[in-house]
Short mmCIF file of C-alpha atoms in Angstrom, two decimals:
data_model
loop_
_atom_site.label_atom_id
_atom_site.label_comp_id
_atom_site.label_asym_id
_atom_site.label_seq_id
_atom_site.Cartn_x
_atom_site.Cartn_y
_atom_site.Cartn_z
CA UNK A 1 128.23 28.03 107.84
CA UNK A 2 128.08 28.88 104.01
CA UNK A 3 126.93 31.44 102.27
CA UNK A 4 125.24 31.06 98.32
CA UNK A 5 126.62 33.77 96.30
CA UNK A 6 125.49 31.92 93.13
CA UNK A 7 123.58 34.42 91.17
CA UNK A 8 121.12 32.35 88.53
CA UNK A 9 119.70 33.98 85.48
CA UNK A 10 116.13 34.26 86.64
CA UNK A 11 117.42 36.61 89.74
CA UNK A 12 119.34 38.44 87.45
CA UNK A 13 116.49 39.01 84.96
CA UNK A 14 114.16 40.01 87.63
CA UNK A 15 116.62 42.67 88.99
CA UNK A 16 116.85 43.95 85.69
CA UNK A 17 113.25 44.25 85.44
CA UNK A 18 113.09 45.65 88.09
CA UNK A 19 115.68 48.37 87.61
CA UNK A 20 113.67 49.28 84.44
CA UNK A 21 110.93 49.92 86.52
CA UNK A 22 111.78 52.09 88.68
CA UNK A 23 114.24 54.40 86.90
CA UNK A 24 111.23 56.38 85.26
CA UNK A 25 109.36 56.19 88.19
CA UNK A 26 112.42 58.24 89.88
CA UNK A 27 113.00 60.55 86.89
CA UNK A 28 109.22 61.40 87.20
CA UNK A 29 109.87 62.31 90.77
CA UNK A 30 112.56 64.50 89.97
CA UNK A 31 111.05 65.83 86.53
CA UNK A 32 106.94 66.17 87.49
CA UNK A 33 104.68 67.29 84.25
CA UNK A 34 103.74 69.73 86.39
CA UNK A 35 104.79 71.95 89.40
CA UNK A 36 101.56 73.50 91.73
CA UNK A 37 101.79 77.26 92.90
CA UNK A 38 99.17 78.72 94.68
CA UNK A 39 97.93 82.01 94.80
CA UNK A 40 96.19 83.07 97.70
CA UNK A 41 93.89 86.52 96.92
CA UNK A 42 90.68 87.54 97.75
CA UNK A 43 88.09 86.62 94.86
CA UNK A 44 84.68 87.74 96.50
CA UNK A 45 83.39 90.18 98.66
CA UNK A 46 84.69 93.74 99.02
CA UNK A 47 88.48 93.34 98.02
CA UNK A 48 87.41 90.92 95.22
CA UNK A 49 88.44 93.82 91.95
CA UNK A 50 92.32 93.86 93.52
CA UNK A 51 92.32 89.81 93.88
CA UNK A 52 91.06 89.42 90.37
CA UNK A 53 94.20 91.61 89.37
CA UNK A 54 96.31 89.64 91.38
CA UNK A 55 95.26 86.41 89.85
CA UNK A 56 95.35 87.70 86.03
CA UNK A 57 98.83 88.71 86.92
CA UNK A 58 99.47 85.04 88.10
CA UNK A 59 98.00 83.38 84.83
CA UNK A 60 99.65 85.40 82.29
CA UNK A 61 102.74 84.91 84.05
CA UNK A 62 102.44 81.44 84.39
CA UNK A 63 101.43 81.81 80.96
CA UNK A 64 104.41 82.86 79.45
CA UNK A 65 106.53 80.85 81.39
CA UNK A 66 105.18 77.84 80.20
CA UNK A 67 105.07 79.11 76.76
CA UNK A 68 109.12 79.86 77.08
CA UNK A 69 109.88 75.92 78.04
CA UNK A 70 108.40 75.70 81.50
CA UNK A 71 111.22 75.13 83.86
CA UNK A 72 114.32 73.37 82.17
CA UNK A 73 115.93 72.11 85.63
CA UNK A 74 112.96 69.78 85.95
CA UNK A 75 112.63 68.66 82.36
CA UNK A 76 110.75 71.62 81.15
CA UNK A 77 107.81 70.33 83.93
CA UNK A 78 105.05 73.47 83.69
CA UNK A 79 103.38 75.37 86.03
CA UNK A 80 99.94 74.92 87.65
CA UNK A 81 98.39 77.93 89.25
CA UNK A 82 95.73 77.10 92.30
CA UNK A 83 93.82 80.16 93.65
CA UNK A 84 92.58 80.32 96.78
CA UNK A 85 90.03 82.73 97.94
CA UNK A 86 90.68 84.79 101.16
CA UNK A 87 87.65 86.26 101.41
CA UNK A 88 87.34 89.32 103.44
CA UNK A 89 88.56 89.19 106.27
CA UNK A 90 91.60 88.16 107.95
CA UNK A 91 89.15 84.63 109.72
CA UNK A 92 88.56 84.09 106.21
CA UNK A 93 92.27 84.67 104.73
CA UNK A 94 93.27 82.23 107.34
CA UNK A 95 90.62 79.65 106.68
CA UNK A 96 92.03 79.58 102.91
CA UNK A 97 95.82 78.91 103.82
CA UNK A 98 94.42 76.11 106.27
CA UNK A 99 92.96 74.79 103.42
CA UNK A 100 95.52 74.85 101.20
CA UNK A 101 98.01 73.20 103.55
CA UNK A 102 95.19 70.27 104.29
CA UNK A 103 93.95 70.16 100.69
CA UNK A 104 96.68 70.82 98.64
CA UNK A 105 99.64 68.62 98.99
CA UNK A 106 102.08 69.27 95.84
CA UNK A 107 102.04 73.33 96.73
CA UNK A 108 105.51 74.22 96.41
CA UNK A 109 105.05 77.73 97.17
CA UNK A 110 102.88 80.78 97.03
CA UNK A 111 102.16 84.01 96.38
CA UNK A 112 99.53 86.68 98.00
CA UNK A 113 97.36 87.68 99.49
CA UNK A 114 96.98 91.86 98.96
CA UNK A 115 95.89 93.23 102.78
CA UNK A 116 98.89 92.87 104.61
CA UNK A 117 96.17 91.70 107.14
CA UNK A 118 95.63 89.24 105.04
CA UNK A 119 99.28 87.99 104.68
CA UNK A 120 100.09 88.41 108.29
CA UNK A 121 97.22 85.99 108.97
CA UNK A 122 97.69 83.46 106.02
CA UNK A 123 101.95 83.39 106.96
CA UNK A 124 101.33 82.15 110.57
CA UNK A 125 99.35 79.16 108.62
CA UNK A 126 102.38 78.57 105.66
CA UNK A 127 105.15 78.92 108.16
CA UNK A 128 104.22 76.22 110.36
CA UNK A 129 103.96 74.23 106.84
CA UNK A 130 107.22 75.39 105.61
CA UNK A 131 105.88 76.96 102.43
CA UNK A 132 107.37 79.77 100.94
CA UNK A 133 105.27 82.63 100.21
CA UNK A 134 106.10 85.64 98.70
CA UNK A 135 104.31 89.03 98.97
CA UNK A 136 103.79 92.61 97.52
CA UNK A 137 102.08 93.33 100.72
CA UNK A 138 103.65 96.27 102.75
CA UNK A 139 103.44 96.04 106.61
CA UNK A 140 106.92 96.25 108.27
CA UNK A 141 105.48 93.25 111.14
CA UNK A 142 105.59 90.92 107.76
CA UNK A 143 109.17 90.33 108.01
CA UNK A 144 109.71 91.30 111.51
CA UNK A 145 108.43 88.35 112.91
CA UNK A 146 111.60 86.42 112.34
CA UNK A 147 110.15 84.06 109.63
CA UNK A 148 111.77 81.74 107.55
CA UNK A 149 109.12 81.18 104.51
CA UNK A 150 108.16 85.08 103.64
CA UNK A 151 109.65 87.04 101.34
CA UNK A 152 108.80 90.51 100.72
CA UNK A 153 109.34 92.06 97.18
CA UNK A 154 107.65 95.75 98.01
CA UNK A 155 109.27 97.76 99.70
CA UNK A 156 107.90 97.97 103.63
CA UNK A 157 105.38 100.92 103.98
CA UNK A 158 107.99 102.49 106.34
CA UNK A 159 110.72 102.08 103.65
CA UNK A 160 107.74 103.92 100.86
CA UNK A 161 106.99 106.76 103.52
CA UNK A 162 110.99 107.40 103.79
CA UNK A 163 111.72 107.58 100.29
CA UNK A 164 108.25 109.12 98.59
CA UNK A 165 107.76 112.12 101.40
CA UNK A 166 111.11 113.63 100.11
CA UNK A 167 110.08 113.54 96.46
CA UNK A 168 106.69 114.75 96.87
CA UNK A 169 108.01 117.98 98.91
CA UNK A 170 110.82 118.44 95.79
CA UNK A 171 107.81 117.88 93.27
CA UNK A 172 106.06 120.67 95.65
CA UNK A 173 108.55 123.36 95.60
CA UNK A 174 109.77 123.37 92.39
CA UNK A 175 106.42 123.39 90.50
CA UNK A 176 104.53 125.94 93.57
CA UNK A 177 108.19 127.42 94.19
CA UNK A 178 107.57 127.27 97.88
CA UNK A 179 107.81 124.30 100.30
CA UNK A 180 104.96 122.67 102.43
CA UNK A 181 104.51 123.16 106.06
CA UNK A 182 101.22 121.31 107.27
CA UNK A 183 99.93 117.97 106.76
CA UNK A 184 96.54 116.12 107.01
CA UNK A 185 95.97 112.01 107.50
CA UNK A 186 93.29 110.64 106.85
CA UNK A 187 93.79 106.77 106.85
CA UNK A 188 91.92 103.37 107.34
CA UNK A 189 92.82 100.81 110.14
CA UNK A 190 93.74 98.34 107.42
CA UNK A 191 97.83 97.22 108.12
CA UNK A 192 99.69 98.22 105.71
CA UNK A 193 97.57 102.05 105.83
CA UNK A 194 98.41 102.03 109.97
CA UNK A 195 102.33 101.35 109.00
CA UNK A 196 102.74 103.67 106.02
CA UNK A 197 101.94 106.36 107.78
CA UNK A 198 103.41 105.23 111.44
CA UNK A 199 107.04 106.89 110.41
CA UNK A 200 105.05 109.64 109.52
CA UNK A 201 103.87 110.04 112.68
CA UNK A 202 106.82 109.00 114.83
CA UNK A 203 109.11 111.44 113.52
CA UNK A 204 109.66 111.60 109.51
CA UNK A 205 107.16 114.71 109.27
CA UNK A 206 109.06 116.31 112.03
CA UNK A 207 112.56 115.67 110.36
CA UNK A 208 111.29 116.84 106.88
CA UNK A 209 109.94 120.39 108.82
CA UNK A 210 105.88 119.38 108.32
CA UNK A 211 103.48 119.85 111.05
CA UNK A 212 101.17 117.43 111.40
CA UNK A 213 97.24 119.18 111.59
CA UNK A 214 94.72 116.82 110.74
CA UNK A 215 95.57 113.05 111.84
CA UNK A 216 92.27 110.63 111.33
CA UNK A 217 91.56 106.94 111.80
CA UNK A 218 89.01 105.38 109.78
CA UNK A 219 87.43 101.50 109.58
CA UNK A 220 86.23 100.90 106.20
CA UNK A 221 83.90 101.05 104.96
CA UNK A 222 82.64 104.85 105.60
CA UNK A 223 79.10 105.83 105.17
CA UNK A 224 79.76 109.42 104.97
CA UNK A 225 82.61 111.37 104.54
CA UNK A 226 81.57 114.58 106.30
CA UNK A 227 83.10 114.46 109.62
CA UNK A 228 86.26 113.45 107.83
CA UNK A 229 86.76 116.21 104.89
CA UNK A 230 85.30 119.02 107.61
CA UNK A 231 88.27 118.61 109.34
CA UNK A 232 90.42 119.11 106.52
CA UNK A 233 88.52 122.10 105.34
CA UNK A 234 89.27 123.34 108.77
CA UNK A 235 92.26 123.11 109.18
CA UNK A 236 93.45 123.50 105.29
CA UNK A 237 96.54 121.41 105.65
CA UNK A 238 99.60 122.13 101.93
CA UNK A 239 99.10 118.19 101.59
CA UNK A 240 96.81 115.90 101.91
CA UNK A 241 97.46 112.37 103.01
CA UNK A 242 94.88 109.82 102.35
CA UNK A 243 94.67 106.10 102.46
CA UNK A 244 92.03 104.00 101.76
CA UNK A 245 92.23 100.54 100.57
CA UNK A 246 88.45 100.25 99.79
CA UNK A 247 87.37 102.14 96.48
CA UNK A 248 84.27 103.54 97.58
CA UNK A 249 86.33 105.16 100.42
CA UNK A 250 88.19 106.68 98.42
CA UNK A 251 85.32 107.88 96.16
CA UNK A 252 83.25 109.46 99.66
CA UNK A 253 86.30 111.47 100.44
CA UNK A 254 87.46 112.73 96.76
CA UNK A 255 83.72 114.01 96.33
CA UNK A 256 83.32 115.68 99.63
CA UNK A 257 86.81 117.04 99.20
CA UNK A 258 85.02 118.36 96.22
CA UNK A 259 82.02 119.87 97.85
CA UNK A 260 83.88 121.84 100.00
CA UNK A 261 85.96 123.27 97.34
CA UNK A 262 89.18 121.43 98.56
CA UNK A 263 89.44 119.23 95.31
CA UNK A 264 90.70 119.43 92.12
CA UNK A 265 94.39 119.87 93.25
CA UNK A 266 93.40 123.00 95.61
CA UNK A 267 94.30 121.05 98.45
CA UNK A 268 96.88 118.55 97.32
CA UNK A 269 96.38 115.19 97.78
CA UNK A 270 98.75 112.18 98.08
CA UNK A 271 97.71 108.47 98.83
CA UNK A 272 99.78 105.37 99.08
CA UNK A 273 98.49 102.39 97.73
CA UNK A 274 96.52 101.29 94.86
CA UNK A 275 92.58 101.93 95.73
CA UNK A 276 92.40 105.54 94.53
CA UNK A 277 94.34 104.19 91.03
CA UNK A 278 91.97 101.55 90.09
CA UNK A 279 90.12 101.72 86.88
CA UNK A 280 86.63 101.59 88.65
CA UNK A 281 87.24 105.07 90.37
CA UNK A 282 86.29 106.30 86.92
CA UNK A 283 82.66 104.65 86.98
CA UNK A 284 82.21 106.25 89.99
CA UNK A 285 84.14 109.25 90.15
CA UNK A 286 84.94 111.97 87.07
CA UNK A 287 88.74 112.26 85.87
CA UNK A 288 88.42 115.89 86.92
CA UNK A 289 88.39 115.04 90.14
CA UNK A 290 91.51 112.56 89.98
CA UNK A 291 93.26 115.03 88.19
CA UNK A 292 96.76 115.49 89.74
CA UNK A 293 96.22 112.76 92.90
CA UNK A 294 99.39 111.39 93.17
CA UNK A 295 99.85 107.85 95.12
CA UNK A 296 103.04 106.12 96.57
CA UNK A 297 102.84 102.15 95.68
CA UNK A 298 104.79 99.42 95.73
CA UNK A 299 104.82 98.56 91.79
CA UNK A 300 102.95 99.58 88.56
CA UNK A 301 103.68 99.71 85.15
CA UNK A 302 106.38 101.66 83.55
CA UNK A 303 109.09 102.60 80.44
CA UNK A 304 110.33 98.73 79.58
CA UNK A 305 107.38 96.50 80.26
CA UNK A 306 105.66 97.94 76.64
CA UNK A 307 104.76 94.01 76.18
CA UNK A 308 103.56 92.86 79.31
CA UNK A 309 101.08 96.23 79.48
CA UNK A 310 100.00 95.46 75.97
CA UNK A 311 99.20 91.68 77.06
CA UNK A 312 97.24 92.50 80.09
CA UNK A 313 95.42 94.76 77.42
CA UNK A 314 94.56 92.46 74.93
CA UNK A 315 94.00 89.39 77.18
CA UNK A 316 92.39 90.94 80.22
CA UNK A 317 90.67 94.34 78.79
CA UNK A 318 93.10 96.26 81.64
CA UNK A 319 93.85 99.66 80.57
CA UNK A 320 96.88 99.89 82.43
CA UNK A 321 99.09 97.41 84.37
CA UNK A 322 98.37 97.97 88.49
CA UNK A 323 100.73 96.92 91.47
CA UNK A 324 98.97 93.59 92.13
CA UNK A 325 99.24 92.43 88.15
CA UNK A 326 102.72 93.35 87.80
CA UNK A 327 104.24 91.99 91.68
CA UNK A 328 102.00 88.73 90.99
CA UNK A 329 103.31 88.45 87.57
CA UNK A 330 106.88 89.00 88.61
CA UNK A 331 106.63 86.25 91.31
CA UNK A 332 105.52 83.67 88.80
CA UNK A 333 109.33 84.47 87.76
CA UNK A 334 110.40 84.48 90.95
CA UNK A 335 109.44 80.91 91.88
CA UNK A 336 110.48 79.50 88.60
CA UNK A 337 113.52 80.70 88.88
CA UNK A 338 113.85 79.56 92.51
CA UNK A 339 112.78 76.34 90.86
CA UNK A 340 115.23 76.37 88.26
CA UNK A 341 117.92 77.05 91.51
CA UNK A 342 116.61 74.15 93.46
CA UNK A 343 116.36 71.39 90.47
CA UNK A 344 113.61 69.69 92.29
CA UNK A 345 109.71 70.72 92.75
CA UNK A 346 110.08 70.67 97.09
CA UNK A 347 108.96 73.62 99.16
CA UNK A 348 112.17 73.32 101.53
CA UNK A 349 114.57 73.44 98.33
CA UNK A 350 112.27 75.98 96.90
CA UNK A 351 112.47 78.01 99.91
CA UNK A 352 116.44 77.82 100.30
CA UNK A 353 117.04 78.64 96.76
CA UNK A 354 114.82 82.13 97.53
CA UNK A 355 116.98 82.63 100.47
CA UNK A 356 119.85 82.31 98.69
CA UNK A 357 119.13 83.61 95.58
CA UNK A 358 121.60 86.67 93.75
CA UNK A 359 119.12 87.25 90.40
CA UNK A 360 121.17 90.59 89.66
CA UNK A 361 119.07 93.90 89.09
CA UNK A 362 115.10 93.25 89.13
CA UNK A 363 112.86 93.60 86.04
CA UNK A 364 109.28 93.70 87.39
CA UNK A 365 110.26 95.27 90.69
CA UNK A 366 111.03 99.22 91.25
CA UNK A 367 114.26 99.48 92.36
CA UNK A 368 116.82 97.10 93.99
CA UNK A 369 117.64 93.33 93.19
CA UNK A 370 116.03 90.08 92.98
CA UNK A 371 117.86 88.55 96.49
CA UNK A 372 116.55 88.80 100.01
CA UNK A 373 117.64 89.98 103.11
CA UNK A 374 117.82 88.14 106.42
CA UNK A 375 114.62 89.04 106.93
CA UNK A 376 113.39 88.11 103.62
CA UNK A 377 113.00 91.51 102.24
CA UNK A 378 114.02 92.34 98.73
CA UNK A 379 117.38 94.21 98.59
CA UNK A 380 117.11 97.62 97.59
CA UNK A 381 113.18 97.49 97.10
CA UNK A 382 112.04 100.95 96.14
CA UNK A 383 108.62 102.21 95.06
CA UNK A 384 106.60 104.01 92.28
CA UNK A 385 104.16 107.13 92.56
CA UNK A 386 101.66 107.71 90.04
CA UNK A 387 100.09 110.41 88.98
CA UNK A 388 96.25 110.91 87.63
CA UNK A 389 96.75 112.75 84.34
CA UNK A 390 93.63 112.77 81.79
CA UNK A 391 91.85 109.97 83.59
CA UNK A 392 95.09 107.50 83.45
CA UNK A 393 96.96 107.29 86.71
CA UNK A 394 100.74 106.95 84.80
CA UNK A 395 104.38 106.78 86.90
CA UNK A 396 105.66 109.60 87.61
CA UNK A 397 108.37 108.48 89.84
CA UNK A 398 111.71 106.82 89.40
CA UNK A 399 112.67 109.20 86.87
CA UNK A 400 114.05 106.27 84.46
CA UNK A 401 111.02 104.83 84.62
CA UNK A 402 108.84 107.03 84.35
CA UNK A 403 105.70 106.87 81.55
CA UNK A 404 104.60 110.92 82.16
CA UNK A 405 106.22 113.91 83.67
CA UNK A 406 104.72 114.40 87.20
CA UNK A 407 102.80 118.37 88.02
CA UNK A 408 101.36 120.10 91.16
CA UNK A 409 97.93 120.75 91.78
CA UNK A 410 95.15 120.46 88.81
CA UNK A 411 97.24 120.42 86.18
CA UNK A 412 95.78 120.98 82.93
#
């Protein structure tokens, strides 16, 4: 038996043409016009005002990274942003990642979703679909759970309780020139609230020589603060924990606080998280009564982001830059660099390039470096407090970083 080998000029022309074909139809592959993120926040109902942060962040960083060449590994292919809303609740927070898996196909990875309720509910969904989200959310069970796909860049509300309680007792005796022996809690039953103040709790007040006095659990939202603050006034606790995540918590307890002449800086008060430091306390609230609240966060604006603070300004009307603008922003530049790592728009590159990325020192992150642990928490993560001074909530805390000098009590 013989084999033809005899190539004629018709099969060689229609090889050809065919090779023509599908060469751009690869490089397309490799070099899309555009890459999909997704941003998964919640845009109504009662978190809505922190989700709308989160999702200005997102443009303006996807913004200016499009505006700087998009990313140059995949031919300068830009970047799509697709919000999903999580709603309220964590039924609803789930509901959007299902969605976003069935719906939205060329997601390469994702960023969200504010209540670490929220993200522990929405990262069972993307870990069964293998795509990487990353998170400013705080709860320690976000990266305990032995996942693959979620990276942390806050530091874990255990980590912000370990490192803020010593400052704020140094801030406390060298401005009152004595040191702080009893403590209050008054927290919501929201997840990153219950694990911010579980070290607390479990030891760290102990260690640090603070007796606990006043510890109170809270689902939000309150209808009256009375039963709360009259404990307080009770027991008049040196500091004042509190941690809301809803703002009009946070507004009930600062004006009962008030009432019964425990505000003002009398009784000092310390939150962690962003509710009490949102521009709408101060439709609802007077700056006198913010004056000298200091809260422990994961992120804010500080000295060396001049630009991006002045963009959110002009483009967004935000007086200052918040936690969920700056993180979100920062993981625009995250992914595109993890992108740019990869050199092709798939969620499993993607994700390997995040677990193996070394992005030296971190410029919208407190603290630490852009590479992640084993765990998928950010190396060396560390935190901000801010302080309320003249009805602007600035950082205090790092020092090097810092956009106002931090005081005790009312200040002036």
């Amino acid at each position: 038996m013989t084999t033809d080998t005899t190539i004629t000029r018709r099969t060689l022309l229609g090889t050809t043409a065919a090779a023509a074909v599908a060469a751009p139809n690869l490089a397309r592959a490799q070099n899309p016009a555009e890459v999909e993120v997704a941003l998964l926040v919640p845009i109504s109902g009662m978190y809505s005002r922190f989700g709308e942060d989160m999702r200005q962040g997102g443009e303006l960083g996807i913004e200016h990274i499009n505006k700087a060449g998009g990313v140059k590994a995949l031919g300068g292919a830009k970047l799509k942003l697709v919000v999903l809303d999580c709603g309220d609740s964590t039924e609803k927070a789930k509901n959007a990642a299902q969605r976003m898996v069935a719906q939205e196909k060329g997601i390469v990875a994702a960023s969200g979703a504010y209540l670490s309720s929220f993200t522990l509910a929405v990262t069972e969904v993307t870990e069964r679909a293998q795509i990487p989200v990353l998170t400013l959310s705080y709860s320690d069970l976000i990266t305990e759970r032995g996942f693959r796909y979620v990276f942390q860049t806050s530091a874990t509300a255990a980590a912000q309780a370990e490192q803020a309680l010593p400052e704020i007792l140094k801030l406390a005796e060298t401005a009152s020139g004595k040191r702080p022996q009893t403590v209050a809690i008054v927290t919501d039953n929201t997840g990153a609230s219950i694990a911010s103040v579980k070290p607390m709790r479990e030891g760290l007040l102990q260690r640090l020589g603070l007796k606990l006095v006043v510890d109170e659990t809270f689902t939000p939202p309150i209808a009256d603060a009375t039963p709360l603050v009259q404990k307080v006034r009770a027991a008049r606790p040196d500091l004042f924990f509190f941690l809301p995540t809803v703002i009009s918590d946070a507004k009930l307890v600062l004006e009962k606080m008030n009432e019964f002449g425990l505000g003002q800086g009398r009784v000092p008060t310390i939150s962690f998280g962003i509710a009490i430091a949102m521009p709408d306390m101060l439709n609802t609230v007077s700056a006198d009564l913010l004056q000298g609240v200091l809260s422990c966060v994961g992120n804010w604006g500080v000295k060396g982001e001049e630009q991006l603070i002045a963009d959110l300004k002009t483009r967004y009307q935000q007086p200052w830059a918040n936690q969920n603008t700056v993180s979100t922003y920062g993981d625009m530049w995250i992914i595109k660099d993890a992108l740019e790592k990869a050199g092709k728009a798939d969620r499993l590159a993607v994700a390997e390039a995040l677990r193996t990325m070394d992005a030296g020192p971190s410029k919208f992150f407190p603290g630490g470096v852009i590479k992640f642990d084993e765990k998928g928490r950010r190396v060396g993560a560390g935190l901000t407090v801010i302080q309320w001074q003249g009805g602007v909530p600035y950082t205090v805390f790092p020092t090097e970083l810092a956009t106002a000098k931090p005081f005790w009590g009312k200040g002036v």
